[in-house]
Short mmCIF file of C-alpha atoms and ligand atoms in Angstrom, two decimals:
data_model
loop_
_atom_site.label_atom_id
_atom_site.label_comp_id
_atom_site.label_asym_id
_atom_site.label_seq_id
_atom_site.Cartn_x
_atom_site.Cartn_y
_atom_site.Cartn_z
CA UNK A 20 -188.74 76.01 -27.85
CA UNK A 21 -187.25 79.53 -27.28
CA UNK A 22 -183.91 80.43 -28.44
CA UNK A 23 -181.76 82.37 -26.30
CA UNK A 24 -178.27 83.98 -27.66
CA UNK A 25 -175.46 83.52 -24.96
CA UNK A 26 -172.81 86.01 -25.73
CA UNK A 27 -170.02 85.42 -23.47
CA UNK A 28 -167.44 88.74 -23.05
CA UNK A 29 -165.19 87.52 -20.08
CA UNK A 30 -164.72 88.76 -16.82
CA UNK A 31 -164.84 87.00 -13.28
CA UNK A 32 -167.29 84.60 -14.31
CA UNK A 33 -165.05 83.52 -17.04
CA UNK A 34 -161.99 83.27 -14.98
CA UNK A 35 -160.23 80.72 -12.46
CA UNK A 36 -158.36 81.30 -9.05
CA UNK A 37 -154.47 79.36 -9.13
CA UNK A 38 -152.99 78.34 -5.95
CA UNK A 39 -151.90 81.84 -5.15
CA UNK A 40 -155.52 83.22 -5.08
CA UNK A 41 -154.67 85.27 -8.30
CA UNK A 42 -157.80 85.26 -10.45
CA UNK A 43 -157.42 85.59 -14.03
CA UNK A 44 -158.71 84.19 -17.57
CA UNK A 45 -157.44 80.99 -18.55
CA UNK A 46 -157.38 79.04 -22.16
CA UNK A 47 -161.04 78.01 -21.75
CA UNK A 48 -163.85 79.92 -20.84
CA UNK A 49 -165.70 77.37 -17.54
CA UNK A 50 -169.06 78.56 -19.10
CA UNK A 51 -168.64 76.69 -21.85
CA UNK A 52 -168.96 73.43 -19.98
CA UNK A 53 -172.36 74.77 -18.36
CA UNK A 54 -174.89 72.09 -19.20
CA UNK A 55 -178.03 73.49 -19.94
CA UNK A 56 -180.77 72.94 -17.64
CA UNK A 57 -183.60 73.90 -19.71
CA UNK A 58 -183.29 71.34 -22.27
CA UNK A 59 -187.08 70.94 -22.77
CA UNK A 60 -188.00 74.64 -23.02
CA UNK A 61 -184.45 76.26 -24.34
CA UNK A 62 -182.23 76.10 -26.70
CA UNK A 63 -178.97 78.27 -26.09
CA UNK A 64 -177.19 79.30 -28.98
CA UNK A 65 -173.64 80.29 -27.48
CA UNK A 66 -171.22 82.55 -28.68
CA UNK A 67 -167.72 83.71 -27.22
CA UNK A 68 -167.63 87.07 -28.83
CA UNK A 69 -164.68 88.58 -26.80
CA UNK A 70 -162.71 87.51 -23.44
CA UNK A 71 -161.83 90.29 -21.76
CA UNK A 72 -161.88 91.58 -18.10
CA UNK A 73 -164.34 94.22 -18.11
CA UNK A 74 -161.86 96.95 -17.26
CA UNK A 75 -161.00 96.12 -20.86
CA UNK A 76 -163.89 96.89 -22.37
CA UNK A 77 -164.65 100.13 -24.69
CA UNK A 78 -167.37 101.70 -26.69
CA UNK A 79 -165.95 99.92 -29.41
CA UNK A 80 -166.98 96.64 -28.07
CA UNK A 81 -169.93 97.73 -26.57
CA UNK A 82 -170.84 99.16 -30.34
CA UNK A 83 -169.96 95.42 -31.65
CA UNK A 84 -172.06 93.52 -28.92
CA UNK A 85 -174.95 96.26 -29.97
CA UNK A 86 -174.74 95.19 -33.91
CA UNK A 87 -174.45 91.37 -32.71
CA UNK A 88 -177.53 91.64 -31.06
CA UNK A 89 -179.21 93.79 -33.83
CA UNK A 90 -178.38 91.16 -36.21
CA UNK A 91 -180.56 88.44 -33.55
CA UNK A 92 -183.90 90.40 -34.52
CA UNK A 93 -183.81 88.87 -37.75
CA UNK A 94 -182.52 85.48 -36.59
CA UNK A 95 -185.51 84.68 -34.46
CA UNK A 96 -183.96 84.80 -31.23
CA UNK A 97 -186.45 85.25 -28.40
CA UNK A 98 -183.79 86.80 -25.40
CA UNK A 99 -180.12 87.55 -24.78
CA UNK A 100 -178.04 86.69 -21.81
CA UNK A 101 -174.40 88.66 -21.97
CA UNK A 102 -171.99 87.46 -19.45
CA UNK A 103 -169.54 90.78 -18.64
CA UNK A 104 -167.13 91.40 -16.03
CA UNK A 105 -168.83 93.17 -13.18
CA UNK A 106 -166.36 96.28 -13.08
CA UNK A 107 -168.00 97.96 -16.29
CA UNK A 108 -171.16 95.83 -16.49
CA UNK A 109 -173.22 98.60 -15.98
CA UNK A 110 -171.75 100.91 -18.58
CA UNK A 111 -172.22 98.12 -21.33
CA UNK A 112 -176.17 97.35 -20.28
CA UNK A 113 -176.60 100.99 -20.36
CA UNK A 114 -174.90 101.31 -23.70
CA UNK A 115 -177.18 98.61 -25.09
CA UNK A 116 -180.00 99.84 -23.42
CA UNK A 117 -179.58 103.35 -25.03
CA UNK A 118 -178.93 101.83 -28.07
CA UNK A 119 -180.95 98.68 -28.77
CA UNK A 120 -184.52 99.41 -30.13
CA UNK A 121 -186.01 95.94 -29.40
CA UNK A 122 -188.49 94.85 -27.19
CA UNK A 123 -186.92 90.88 -26.56
CA UNK A 124 -185.28 90.26 -22.92
CA UNK A 125 -181.30 91.04 -23.01
CA UNK A 126 -179.89 90.62 -19.76
CA UNK A 127 -176.39 90.92 -18.57
CA UNK A 128 -174.82 88.96 -15.75
CA UNK A 129 -171.66 88.53 -14.03
CA UNK A 130 -170.12 86.83 -11.05
CA UNK A 131 -167.85 87.97 -8.20
CA UNK A 132 -166.32 84.78 -7.44
CA UNK A 133 -164.43 83.18 -10.37
CA UNK A 134 -165.24 79.51 -11.63
CA UNK A 135 -163.26 77.36 -9.01
CA UNK A 136 -163.48 79.40 -5.83
CA UNK A 137 -165.41 78.40 -2.96
CA UNK A 138 -168.86 79.83 -3.10
CA UNK A 139 -168.53 80.50 -6.74
CA UNK A 140 -171.78 82.85 -7.61
CA UNK A 141 -171.19 82.39 -11.41
CA UNK A 142 -173.18 79.66 -12.48
CA UNK A 143 -176.00 80.68 -10.77
CA UNK A 144 -176.22 84.02 -11.89
CA UNK A 145 -176.01 82.74 -15.08
CA UNK A 146 -178.52 80.34 -14.97
CA UNK A 147 -180.60 83.09 -13.65
CA UNK A 148 -180.00 85.11 -16.22
CA UNK A 149 -181.07 82.64 -19.00
CA UNK A 150 -184.43 82.10 -16.74
CA UNK A 151 -184.90 85.75 -17.10
CA UNK A 152 -184.30 86.23 -20.87
CA UNK A 153 -186.56 83.54 -21.39
CA UNK A 154 -189.42 85.03 -19.16
CA UNK A 155 -192.12 86.66 -21.10
CA UNK A 156 -192.70 89.59 -18.34
CA UNK A 157 -188.94 90.58 -19.28
CA UNK A 158 -189.72 91.91 -22.30
CA UNK A 159 -190.02 95.43 -23.21
CA UNK A 160 -188.39 96.44 -20.00
CA UNK A 161 -185.05 97.46 -21.46
CA UNK A 162 -181.83 95.82 -20.92
CA UNK A 163 -181.81 94.20 -17.45
CA UNK A 164 -178.77 93.01 -15.06
CA UNK A 165 -179.39 89.85 -13.15
CA UNK A 166 -176.90 89.31 -10.27
CA UNK A 167 -177.80 88.04 -6.92
CA UNK A 168 -181.26 86.68 -7.42
CA UNK A 169 -182.38 90.61 -8.26
CA UNK A 170 -183.32 92.14 -11.47
CA UNK A 171 -182.07 95.45 -11.89
CA UNK A 172 -182.51 97.87 -14.95
CA UNK A 173 -179.49 99.03 -16.69
CA UNK A 174 -180.47 102.78 -16.57
CA UNK A 175 -180.33 102.79 -12.59
CA UNK A 176 -178.47 99.75 -11.42
CA UNK A 177 -174.50 99.98 -10.06
CA UNK A 178 -171.92 98.07 -8.50
CA UNK A 179 -171.47 99.16 -4.81
CA UNK A 180 -168.86 96.74 -3.60
CA UNK A 181 -165.75 95.64 -4.58
CA UNK A 182 -166.10 91.82 -3.64
CA UNK A 183 -169.65 91.05 -2.03
CA UNK A 184 -171.66 88.71 -4.18
CA UNK A 185 -174.57 91.33 -3.17
CA UNK A 186 -172.48 94.15 -5.08
CA UNK A 187 -175.13 95.46 -7.82
CA UNK A 188 -177.80 97.57 -5.98
CA UNK A 189 -180.12 99.98 -7.62
CA UNK A 190 -179.83 103.40 -5.43
CA UNK A 191 -183.23 105.53 -4.68
CA UNK A 192 -185.68 103.04 -6.57
CA UNK A 193 -184.04 99.15 -5.94
CA UNK A 194 -184.47 96.36 -7.84
CA UNK A 195 -187.51 95.48 -10.28
CA UNK A 196 -187.88 92.12 -9.69
CA UNK A 197 -186.62 88.84 -8.07
CA UNK A 198 -185.32 85.63 -9.43
CA UNK A 199 -186.32 82.36 -7.59
CA UNK A 200 -186.76 78.49 -7.91
CA UNK A 201 -190.21 78.74 -9.24
CA UNK A 202 -188.89 81.80 -11.69
CA UNK A 203 -188.96 85.26 -12.37
CA UNK A 204 -191.48 88.02 -10.44
CA UNK A 205 -191.73 91.45 -11.74
CA UNK A 206 -192.86 94.09 -9.41
CA UNK A 207 -192.16 97.24 -10.95
CA UNK A 208 -192.44 98.75 -14.59
CA UNK A 209 -189.75 100.81 -16.42
CA UNK A 210 -190.53 104.24 -17.84
CA UNK A 211 -189.44 103.71 -21.74
CA UNK A 212 -187.09 105.29 -23.83
CA UNK A 213 -186.53 105.70 -27.15
CA UNK A 214 -183.22 103.72 -28.22
CA UNK A 215 -180.88 105.73 -30.79
CA UNK A 216 -179.21 103.14 -33.20
CA UNK A 217 -175.74 104.47 -33.75
CA UNK A 218 -173.34 103.32 -36.21
CA UNK A 219 -169.81 104.48 -34.71
CA UNK A 220 -168.79 105.67 -31.27
CA UNK A 221 -167.19 109.38 -30.77
CA UNK A 222 -163.91 109.28 -28.61
CA UNK A 223 -162.91 111.91 -25.88
CA UNK A 224 -165.81 112.64 -23.45
CA UNK A 225 -164.71 113.10 -20.17
CA UNK A 226 -165.87 112.00 -16.32
CA UNK A 227 -164.50 114.15 -13.63
CA UNK A 228 -165.21 114.15 -10.10
CA UNK A 229 -165.35 117.18 -7.98
CA UNK A 230 -164.34 117.91 -4.26
CA UNK A 231 -163.72 120.29 -1.67
CA UNK A 232 -161.16 122.81 -3.08
CA UNK A 233 -161.28 121.45 -6.49
CA UNK A 234 -158.09 122.22 -8.35
CA UNK A 235 -159.06 123.89 -12.07
CA UNK A 236 -156.41 122.31 -13.86
CA UNK A 237 -157.82 119.17 -15.25
CA UNK A 238 -161.09 120.99 -16.45
CA UNK A 239 -158.38 123.74 -18.10
CA UNK A 240 -156.56 121.10 -19.99
CA UNK A 241 -159.93 119.72 -20.99
CA UNK A 242 -160.41 123.04 -22.81
CA UNK A 243 -159.03 122.15 -26.79
CA UNK A 244 -160.41 120.92 -29.72
CA UNK A 245 -160.41 117.27 -28.82
CA UNK A 246 -162.67 117.45 -26.31
CA UNK A 247 -166.22 116.17 -27.62
CA UNK A 248 -168.09 116.52 -24.05
CA UNK A 249 -167.37 116.35 -20.25
CA UNK A 250 -169.55 115.20 -17.54
CA UNK A 251 -169.02 116.73 -13.99
CA UNK A 252 -169.63 114.86 -10.78
CA UNK A 253 -170.69 117.69 -8.74
CA UNK A 254 -170.91 118.35 -5.08
CA UNK A 255 -174.52 117.31 -2.91
CA UNK A 256 -177.67 118.62 -5.15
CA UNK A 257 -175.49 119.98 -8.23
CA UNK A 258 -172.84 122.79 -7.27
CA UNK A 259 -169.17 123.15 -8.11
CA UNK A 260 -166.15 124.74 -6.07
CA UNK A 261 -165.99 128.29 -7.23
CA UNK A 262 -162.03 128.19 -8.08
CA UNK A 263 -163.18 125.97 -11.18
CA UNK A 264 -165.57 128.32 -12.94
CA UNK A 265 -162.83 130.08 -15.39
CA UNK A 266 -161.77 126.77 -16.62
CA UNK A 267 -165.21 125.52 -16.78
CA UNK A 268 -166.49 128.55 -18.83
CA UNK A 269 -163.66 128.09 -21.16
CA UNK A 270 -165.06 124.84 -22.07
CA UNK A 271 -168.54 125.98 -22.57
CA UNK A 272 -167.04 128.95 -24.78
CA UNK A 273 -165.82 125.97 -26.71
CA UNK A 274 -169.26 124.67 -26.99
CA UNK A 275 -168.20 121.92 -25.38
CA UNK A 276 -170.99 120.07 -23.73
CA UNK A 277 -170.58 119.52 -19.86
CA UNK A 278 -173.20 117.50 -18.08
CA UNK A 279 -173.35 117.54 -14.31
CA UNK A 280 -174.66 114.89 -12.14
CA UNK A 281 -174.20 114.63 -8.14
CA UNK A 282 -171.47 112.52 -6.49
CA UNK A 283 -174.55 111.43 -4.13
CA UNK A 284 -175.60 107.92 -4.20
CA UNK A 285 -178.95 108.90 -4.13
CA UNK A 286 -181.10 111.45 -5.47
CA UNK A 287 -180.95 113.81 -8.62
CA UNK A 288 -178.65 116.83 -9.61
CA UNK A 289 -180.91 119.87 -9.64
CA UNK A 290 -180.17 123.83 -10.22
CA UNK A 291 -180.99 124.86 -6.65
CA UNK A 292 -178.24 127.03 -4.91
CA UNK A 293 -177.79 130.48 -5.95
CA UNK A 294 -174.64 131.21 -4.95
CA UNK A 295 -171.31 131.50 -6.63
CA UNK A 296 -170.50 127.80 -8.26
CA UNK A 297 -174.38 127.01 -7.23
CA UNK A 298 -176.51 125.17 -9.47
CA UNK A 299 -178.78 128.14 -10.60
CA UNK A 300 -175.03 129.99 -11.58
CA UNK A 301 -174.06 126.50 -13.42
CA UNK A 302 -177.20 126.15 -15.32
CA UNK A 303 -177.23 129.41 -16.40
CA UNK A 304 -173.64 129.50 -17.70
CA UNK A 305 -174.98 126.70 -19.79
CA UNK A 306 -174.05 123.23 -17.96
CA UNK A 307 -176.78 120.44 -18.70
CA UNK A 308 -177.73 118.86 -15.62
CA UNK A 309 -178.72 115.39 -15.96
CA UNK A 310 -181.20 113.39 -13.84
CA UNK A 311 -180.88 110.52 -11.67
CA UNK A 312 -177.86 108.94 -13.51
CA UNK A 313 -174.61 108.08 -11.96
CA UNK A 314 -171.45 109.64 -13.44
CA UNK A 315 -170.52 106.57 -15.39
CA UNK A 316 -174.34 106.19 -16.93
CA UNK A 317 -174.27 110.14 -17.84
CA UNK A 318 -171.08 109.58 -19.43
CA UNK A 319 -172.31 106.72 -21.87
CA UNK A 320 -175.39 109.06 -22.70
CA UNK A 321 -173.60 111.71 -23.57
CA UNK A 322 -171.42 109.61 -25.80
CA UNK A 323 -174.46 107.80 -26.99
CA UNK A 324 -175.93 111.20 -28.16
CA UNK A 325 -172.73 112.51 -29.67
CA UNK A 326 -172.45 109.79 -31.46
CA UNK A 327 -176.23 109.86 -32.85
CA UNK A 328 -174.99 113.43 -34.22
CA UNK A 329 -177.06 115.23 -31.61
CA UNK A 330 -176.06 118.47 -30.39
CA UNK A 331 -176.77 121.94 -28.71
CA UNK A 332 -180.60 121.68 -27.62
CA UNK A 333 -181.36 118.08 -28.86
CA UNK A 334 -178.39 116.80 -27.08
CA UNK A 335 -179.24 118.76 -24.14
CA UNK A 336 -182.50 117.76 -23.88
CA UNK A 337 -181.54 114.20 -24.66
CA UNK A 338 -179.04 114.05 -21.81
CA UNK A 339 -180.88 115.86 -19.15
CA UNK A 340 -184.05 113.37 -18.70
CA UNK A 341 -183.11 109.73 -17.46
CA UNK A 342 -186.26 108.56 -19.33
CA UNK A 343 -186.20 110.34 -22.62
N1 LIG B 22 -162.54 92.57 -12.47
C1 LIG B 22 -163.32 91.63 -13.21
C2 LIG B 22 -163.68 92.37 -14.31
O1 LIG B 22 -164.44 93.13 -14.48
C3 LIG B 22 -164.13 91.50 -12.36
C4 LIG B 22 -165.74 90.93 -12.48
O2 LIG B 22 -165.37 90.34 -13.33
O3 LIG B 22 -166.44 91.07 -11.88
O4 LIG B 22 -163.48 91.74 -15.39
#
């Protein structure tokens, strides 16, 4: 019989609605009432590791989860399911993807409607996540996110809608599998990467979004010795307004790694435009282009690289390529 470790961390999937429609955690996680529908095949080992709304999740808690899962490798666990709030689920998923060098399935799931709401998606998503974690084909595909009958990779999935149950999407590439009554079907293979096991996490890695007429003050304020790294969601193919270039140069002069992604929902940031503030100039200044990740994922990748002690060219290479 396969052993699936269930780690509950909180989020809407663990919350209920009151008579006024307000959604909040209660004293007991409603998921603890879940009756295992797979008793003949699966043993579920459940731990309530946190009960946090996911805006309260920090890299420290992500590291705690990573350490718990690393222990599971020696406990003969066959797969892991993590229930999580959806707001930052993609960040925790990608953090674990980058830091756990294991091939057993690790699946995150959550809910858009709390436990007692009409049409609540929590138990269904939870069941699909367990099915996926128990599936042989889910092994070796990195950390997965299962929501609304779809299987997505931690690397590319993102929350796209504030309330819709079909919120989790993978721009550019799409999901890699589907969950149906008959089981899980995969139709794509993810390019693997090497995980970086880390022992601690650094602070002060910032994420900033560019906009037309972007003011330089925010970047200028980051040019200090506390700042470990900065990710900028740049315009279009990877360009910035000229007004911020001096502040950007100050960051680079302090050897603070600056990573660029695009604020566009699809595609990758590249150094193609050769005008003031264009990607060619940014690249020559020493900005690192990160290919294919959104801003919050690039920030997690930079944070993990820095936490692993990478710097200079090694860090730039790690951050540039989504599959490294
Ligand atoms: N705000 C909630 C959270 O992220 C939303 C959710 O769980 O879906 O914890």
